[in-house]
Tab-separated table of C-alpha atoms and ligand atoms in Angstrom:
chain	number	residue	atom	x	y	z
A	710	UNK	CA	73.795	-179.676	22.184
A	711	UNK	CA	74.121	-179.494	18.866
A	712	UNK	CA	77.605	-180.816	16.566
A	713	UNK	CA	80.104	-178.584	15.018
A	714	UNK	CA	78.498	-178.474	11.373
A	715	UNK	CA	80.792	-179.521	8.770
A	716	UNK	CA	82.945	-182.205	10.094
A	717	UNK	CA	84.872	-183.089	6.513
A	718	UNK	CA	87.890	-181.968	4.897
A	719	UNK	CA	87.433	-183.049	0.994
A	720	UNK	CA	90.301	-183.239	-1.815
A	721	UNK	CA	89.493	-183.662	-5.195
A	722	UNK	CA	92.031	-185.676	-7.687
A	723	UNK	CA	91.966	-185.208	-11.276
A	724	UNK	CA	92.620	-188.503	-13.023
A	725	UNK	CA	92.259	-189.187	-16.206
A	726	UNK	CA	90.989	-187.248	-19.137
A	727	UNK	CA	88.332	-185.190	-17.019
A	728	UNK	CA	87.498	-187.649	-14.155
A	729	UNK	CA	87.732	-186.506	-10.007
A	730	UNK	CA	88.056	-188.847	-7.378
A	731	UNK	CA	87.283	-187.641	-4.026
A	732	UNK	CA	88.479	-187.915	-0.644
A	733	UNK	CA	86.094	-187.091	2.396
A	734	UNK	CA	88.416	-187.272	5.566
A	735	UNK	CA	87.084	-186.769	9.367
A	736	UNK	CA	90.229	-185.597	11.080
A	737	UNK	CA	88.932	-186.576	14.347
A	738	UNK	CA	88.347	-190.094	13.940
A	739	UNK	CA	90.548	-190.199	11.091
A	740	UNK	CA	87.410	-191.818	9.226
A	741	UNK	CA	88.383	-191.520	5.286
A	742	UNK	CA	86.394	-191.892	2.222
A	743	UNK	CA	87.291	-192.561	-1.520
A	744	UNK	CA	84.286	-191.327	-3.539
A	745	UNK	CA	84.227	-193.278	-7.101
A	746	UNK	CA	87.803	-194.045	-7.116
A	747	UNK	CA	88.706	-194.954	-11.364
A	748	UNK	CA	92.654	-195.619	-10.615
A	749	UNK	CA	94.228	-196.784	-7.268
A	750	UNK	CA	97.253	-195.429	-7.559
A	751	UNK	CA	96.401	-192.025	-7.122
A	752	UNK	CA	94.054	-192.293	-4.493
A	753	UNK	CA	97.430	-194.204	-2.698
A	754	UNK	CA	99.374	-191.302	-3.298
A	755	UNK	CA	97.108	-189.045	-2.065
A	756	UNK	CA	96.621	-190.912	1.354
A	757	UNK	CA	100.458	-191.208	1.779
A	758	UNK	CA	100.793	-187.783	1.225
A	759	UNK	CA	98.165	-186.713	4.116
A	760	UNK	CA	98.892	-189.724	7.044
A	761	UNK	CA	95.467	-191.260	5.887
A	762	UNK	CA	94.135	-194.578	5.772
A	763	UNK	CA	91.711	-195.396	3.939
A	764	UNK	CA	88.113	-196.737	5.378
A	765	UNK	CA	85.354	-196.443	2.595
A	766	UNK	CA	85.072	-196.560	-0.903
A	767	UNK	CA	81.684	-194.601	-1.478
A	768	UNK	CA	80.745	-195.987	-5.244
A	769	UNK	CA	77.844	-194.008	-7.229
A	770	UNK	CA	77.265	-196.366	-9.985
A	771	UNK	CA	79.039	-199.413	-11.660
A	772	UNK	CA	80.385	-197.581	-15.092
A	773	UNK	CA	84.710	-198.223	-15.254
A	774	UNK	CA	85.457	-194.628	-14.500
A	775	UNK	CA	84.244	-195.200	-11.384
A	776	UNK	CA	84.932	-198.329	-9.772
A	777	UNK	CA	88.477	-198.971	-12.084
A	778	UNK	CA	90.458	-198.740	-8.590
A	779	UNK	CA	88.284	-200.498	-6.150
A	780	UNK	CA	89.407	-204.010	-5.749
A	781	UNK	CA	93.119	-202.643	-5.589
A	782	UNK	CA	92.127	-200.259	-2.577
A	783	UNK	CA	89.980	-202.833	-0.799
A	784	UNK	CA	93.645	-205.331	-1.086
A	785	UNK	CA	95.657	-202.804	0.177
A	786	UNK	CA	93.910	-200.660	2.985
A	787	UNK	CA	91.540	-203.560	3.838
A	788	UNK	CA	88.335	-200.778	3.308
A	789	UNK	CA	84.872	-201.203	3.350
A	790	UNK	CA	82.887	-201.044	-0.382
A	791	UNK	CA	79.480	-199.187	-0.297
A	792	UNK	CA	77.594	-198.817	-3.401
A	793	UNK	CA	73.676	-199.816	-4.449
A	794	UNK	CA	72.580	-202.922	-3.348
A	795	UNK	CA	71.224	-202.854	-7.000
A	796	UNK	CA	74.550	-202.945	-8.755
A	797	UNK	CA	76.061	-205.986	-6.628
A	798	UNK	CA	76.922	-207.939	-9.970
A	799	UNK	CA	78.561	-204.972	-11.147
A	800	UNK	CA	80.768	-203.214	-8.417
A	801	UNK	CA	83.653	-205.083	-7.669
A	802	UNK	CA	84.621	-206.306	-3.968
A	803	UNK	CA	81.069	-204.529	-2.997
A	804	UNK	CA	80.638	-205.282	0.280
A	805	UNK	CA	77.441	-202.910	1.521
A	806	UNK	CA	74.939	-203.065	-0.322
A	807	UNK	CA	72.681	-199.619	-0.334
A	808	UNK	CA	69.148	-198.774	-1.048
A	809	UNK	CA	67.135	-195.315	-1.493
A	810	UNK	CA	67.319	-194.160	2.491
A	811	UNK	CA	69.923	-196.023	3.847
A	812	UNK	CA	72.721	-194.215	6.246
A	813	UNK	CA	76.437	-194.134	5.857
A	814	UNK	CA	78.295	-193.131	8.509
A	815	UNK	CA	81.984	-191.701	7.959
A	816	UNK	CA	83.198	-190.806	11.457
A	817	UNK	CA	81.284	-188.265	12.993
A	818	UNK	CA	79.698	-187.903	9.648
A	819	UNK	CA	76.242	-189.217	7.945
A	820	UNK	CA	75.227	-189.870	4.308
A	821	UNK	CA	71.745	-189.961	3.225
A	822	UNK	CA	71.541	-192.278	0.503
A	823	UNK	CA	69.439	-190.972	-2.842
A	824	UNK	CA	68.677	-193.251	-5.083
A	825	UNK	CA	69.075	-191.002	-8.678
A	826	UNK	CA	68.153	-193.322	-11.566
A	827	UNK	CA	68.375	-191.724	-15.234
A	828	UNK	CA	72.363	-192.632	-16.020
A	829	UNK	CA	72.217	-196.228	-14.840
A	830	UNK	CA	69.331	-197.567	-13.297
A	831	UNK	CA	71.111	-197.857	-10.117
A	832	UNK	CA	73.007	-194.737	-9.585
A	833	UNK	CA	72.510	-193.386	-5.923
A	834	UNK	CA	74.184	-190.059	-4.779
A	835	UNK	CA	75.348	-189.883	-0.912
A	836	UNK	CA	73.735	-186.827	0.959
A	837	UNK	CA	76.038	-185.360	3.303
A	838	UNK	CA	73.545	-183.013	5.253
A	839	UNK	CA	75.754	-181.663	8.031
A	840	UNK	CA	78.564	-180.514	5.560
A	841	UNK	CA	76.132	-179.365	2.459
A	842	UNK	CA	78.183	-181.893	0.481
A	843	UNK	CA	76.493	-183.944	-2.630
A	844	UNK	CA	78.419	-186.447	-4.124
A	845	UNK	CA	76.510	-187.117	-7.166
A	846	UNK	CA	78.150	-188.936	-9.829
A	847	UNK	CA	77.055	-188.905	-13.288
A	848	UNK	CA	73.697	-187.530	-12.299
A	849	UNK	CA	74.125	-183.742	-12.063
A	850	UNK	CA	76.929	-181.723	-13.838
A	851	UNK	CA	77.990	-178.308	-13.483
A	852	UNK	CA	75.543	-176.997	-16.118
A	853	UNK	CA	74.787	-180.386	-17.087
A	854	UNK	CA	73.791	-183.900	-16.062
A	855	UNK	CA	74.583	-187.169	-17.249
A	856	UNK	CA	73.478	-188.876	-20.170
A	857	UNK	CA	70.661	-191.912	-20.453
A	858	UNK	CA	72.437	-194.800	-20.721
A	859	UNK	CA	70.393	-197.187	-18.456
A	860	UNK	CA	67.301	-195.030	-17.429
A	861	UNK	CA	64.916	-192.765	-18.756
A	862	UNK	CA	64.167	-189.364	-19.374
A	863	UNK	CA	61.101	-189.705	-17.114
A	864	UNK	CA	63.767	-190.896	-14.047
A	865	UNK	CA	66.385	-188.597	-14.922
A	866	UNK	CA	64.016	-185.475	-14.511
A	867	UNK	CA	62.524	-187.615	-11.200
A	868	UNK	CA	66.270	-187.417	-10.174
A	869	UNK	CA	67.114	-184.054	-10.602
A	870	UNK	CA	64.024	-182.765	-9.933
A	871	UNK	CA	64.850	-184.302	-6.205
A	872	UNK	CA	67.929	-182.940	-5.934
A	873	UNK	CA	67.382	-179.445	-6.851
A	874	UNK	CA	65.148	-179.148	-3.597
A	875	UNK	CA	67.915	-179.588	-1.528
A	876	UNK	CA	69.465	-176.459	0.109
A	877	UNK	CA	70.998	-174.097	-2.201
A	878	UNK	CA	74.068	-173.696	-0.717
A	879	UNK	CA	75.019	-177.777	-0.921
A	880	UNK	CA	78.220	-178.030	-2.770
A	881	UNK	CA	77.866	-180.390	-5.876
A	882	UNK	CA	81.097	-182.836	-6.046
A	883	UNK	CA	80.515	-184.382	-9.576
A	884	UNK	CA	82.750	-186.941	-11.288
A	885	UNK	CA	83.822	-184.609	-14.547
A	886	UNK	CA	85.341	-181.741	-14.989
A	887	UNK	CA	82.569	-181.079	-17.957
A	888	UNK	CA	81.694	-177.412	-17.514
A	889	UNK	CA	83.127	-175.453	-20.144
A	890	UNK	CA	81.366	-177.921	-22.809
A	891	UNK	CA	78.309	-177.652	-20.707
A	892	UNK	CA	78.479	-174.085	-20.921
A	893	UNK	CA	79.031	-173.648	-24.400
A	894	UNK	CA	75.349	-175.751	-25.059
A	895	UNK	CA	73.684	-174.117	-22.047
A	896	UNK	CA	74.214	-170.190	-23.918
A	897	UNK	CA	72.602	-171.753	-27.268
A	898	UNK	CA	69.530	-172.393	-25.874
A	899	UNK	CA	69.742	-169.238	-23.121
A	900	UNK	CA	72.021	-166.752	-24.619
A	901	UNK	CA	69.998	-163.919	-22.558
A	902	UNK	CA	70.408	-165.463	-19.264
A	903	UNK	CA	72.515	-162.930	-17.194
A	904	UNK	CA	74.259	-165.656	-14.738
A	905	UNK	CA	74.636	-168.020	-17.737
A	906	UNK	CA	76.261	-165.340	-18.784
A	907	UNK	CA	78.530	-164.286	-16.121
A	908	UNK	CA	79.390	-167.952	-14.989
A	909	UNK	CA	80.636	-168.610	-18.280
A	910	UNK	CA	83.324	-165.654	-18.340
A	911	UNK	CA	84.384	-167.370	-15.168
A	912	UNK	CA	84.324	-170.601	-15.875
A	913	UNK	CA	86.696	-169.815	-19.291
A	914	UNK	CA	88.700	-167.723	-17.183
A	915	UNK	CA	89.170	-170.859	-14.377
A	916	UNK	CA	89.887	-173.495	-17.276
A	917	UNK	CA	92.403	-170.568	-18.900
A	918	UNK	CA	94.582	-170.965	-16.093
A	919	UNK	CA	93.801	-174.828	-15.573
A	920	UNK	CA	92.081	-174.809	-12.260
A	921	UNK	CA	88.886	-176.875	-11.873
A	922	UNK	CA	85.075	-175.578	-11.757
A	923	UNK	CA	84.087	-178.303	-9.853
A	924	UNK	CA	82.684	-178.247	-7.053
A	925	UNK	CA	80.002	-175.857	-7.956
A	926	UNK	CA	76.931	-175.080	-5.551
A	927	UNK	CA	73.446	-176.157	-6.246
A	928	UNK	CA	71.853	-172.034	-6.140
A	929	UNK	CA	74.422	-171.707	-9.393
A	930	UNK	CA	72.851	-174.534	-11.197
A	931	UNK	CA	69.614	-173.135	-10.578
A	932	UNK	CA	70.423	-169.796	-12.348
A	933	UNK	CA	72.788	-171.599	-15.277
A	934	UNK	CA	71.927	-175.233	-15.415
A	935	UNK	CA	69.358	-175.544	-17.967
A	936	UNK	CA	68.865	-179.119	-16.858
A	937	UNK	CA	67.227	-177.588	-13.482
A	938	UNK	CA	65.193	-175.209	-15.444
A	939	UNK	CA	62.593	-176.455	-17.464
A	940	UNK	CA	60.560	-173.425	-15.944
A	941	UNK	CA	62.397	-170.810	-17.746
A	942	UNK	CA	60.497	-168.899	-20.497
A	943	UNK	CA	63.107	-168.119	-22.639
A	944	UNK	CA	64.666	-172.042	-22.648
A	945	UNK	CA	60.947	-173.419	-23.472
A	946	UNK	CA	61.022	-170.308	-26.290
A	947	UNK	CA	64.571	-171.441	-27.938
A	948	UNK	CA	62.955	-175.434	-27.763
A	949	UNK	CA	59.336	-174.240	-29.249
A	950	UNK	CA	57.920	-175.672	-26.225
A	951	UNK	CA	56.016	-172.913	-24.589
A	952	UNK	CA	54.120	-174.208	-21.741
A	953	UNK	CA	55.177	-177.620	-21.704
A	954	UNK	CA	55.302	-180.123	-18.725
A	955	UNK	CA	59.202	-180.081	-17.023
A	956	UNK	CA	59.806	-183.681	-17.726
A	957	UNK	CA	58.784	-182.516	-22.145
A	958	UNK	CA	61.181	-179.797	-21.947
A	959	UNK	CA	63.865	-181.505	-19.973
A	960	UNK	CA	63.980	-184.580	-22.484
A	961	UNK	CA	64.271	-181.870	-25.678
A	962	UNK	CA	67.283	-180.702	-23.571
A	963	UNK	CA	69.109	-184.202	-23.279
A	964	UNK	CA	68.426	-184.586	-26.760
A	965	UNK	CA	69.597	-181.688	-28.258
A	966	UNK	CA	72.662	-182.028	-25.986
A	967	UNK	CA	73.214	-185.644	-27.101
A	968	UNK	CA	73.497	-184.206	-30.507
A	969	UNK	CA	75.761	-180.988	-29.890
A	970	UNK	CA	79.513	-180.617	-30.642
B	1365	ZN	ZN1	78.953	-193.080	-15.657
């Protein structure tokens, strides 16, 4: 017989300037996740205002923004630290090492573990297959992706390029709410894209009355993200880079986003 699909409620906490902080909650075993938790305190606040306790911090990578609020969680709900086996100097109160593969389980819930170098060498995103869910860091943006501060451009495009197979529909739970800035770039260098476009009348629209963009689902990226499309003839036009291999034309991108204001 096969399991009820989704199995996880997930709330998203803005903290900070632009960061979220995710919780993935199975109601039946009461299993509960905090996906790169920065600050404690809110992630507290959110669990005492829905009866949870907290079982999992689910790290993606070792930067501040991230991992700010783990040792205060572990202290005071006594949870379990997963993060890349890699990073075990750098995560504090890590406790479960991961590697490229590896399963998490969150109640009646599984995580395949990706390993996604390009932002830090060790940045993994956790798969949820059963609920479409991607929690992906740094990695991939909403019409963006992280920048290279501890990989290459060759392992970035490695990265996404894996995670753009996976099924359209997978909703993409990134760490920043960077989309309108994203946006803004991704129309310079495909100002004829229809869904570019579109998306970005909605996006304006969302920010305008101060609700987030995020989570977005991986079919949008396709159409908007020019990050995912290093195919498209009128981005390699814009770029003078007719022809060129994806990993070429994906680099020019990350540079010329580096640069833009
Ligand atoms: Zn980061």
């Amino acid at each position: 017989m096969r399991e009820e699909a989704a199995v996880l409620d997930i709330l998203q906490i803005p903290v900070l300037q632009d960061n979220y902080i995710y919780l993935a909650h199975d109601p039946v075993t009461r299993a509960t996740a905090a996906v790169d938790p920065a600050e404690a305190a809110p992630v507290l606040a959110a669990l005492d205002a829905n009866g949870w306790t907290l079982t999992h911090i689910l790290n993606t990578h070792h930067h501040w923004d991230h991992v700010g609020g783990n040792l205060t969680l572990k202290r005071e709900t006594r949870c379990l630290v997963f993060g890349a086996e890699r990073d075990r100097n750098d995560i504090p109160g890590l406790d479960v090492g991961l590697n490229e593969g590896d399963m998490v389980e969150l109640g009646r819930s599984r995580a395949q573990v990706l390993a996604v170098p390009g932002h830090t060498q060790g940045h993994i995103a956790y798969w949820f297959r059963d609920d479409l869910a991607l929690f992906c860091g740094d990695t991939l943006f909403a019409m963006g992706c992280g920048r290279l501060l501890g990989g290459t451009a060759e392992q970035m495009w490695h990265s996404l390029d894996r995670l753009r197979a996976l099924p359209p529909d997978t909703r993409l739970y990134c760490a920043h709410e960077y989309t309108q800035t994203n946006g803004r770039f991704a129309v310079t260098l495909e100002p004829e894209n229809p869904a570019l476009t579109r998306r970005m009348e909605q996006v304006d629209e969302a920010r305008r009355q101060g609700r987030p963009t995020v989570p977005s689902k991986l079919g949008e990226e396709l159409a908007t993200n020019p990050f995912l499309r290093p195919e498209s003839a009128e981005l390699q036009r814009t770029l003078g880079l007719e022809g060129a291999a994806p990993v070429r034309v994906f680099a020019e991108v990350r540079r010329r986003k580096d640069a833009f204001r």
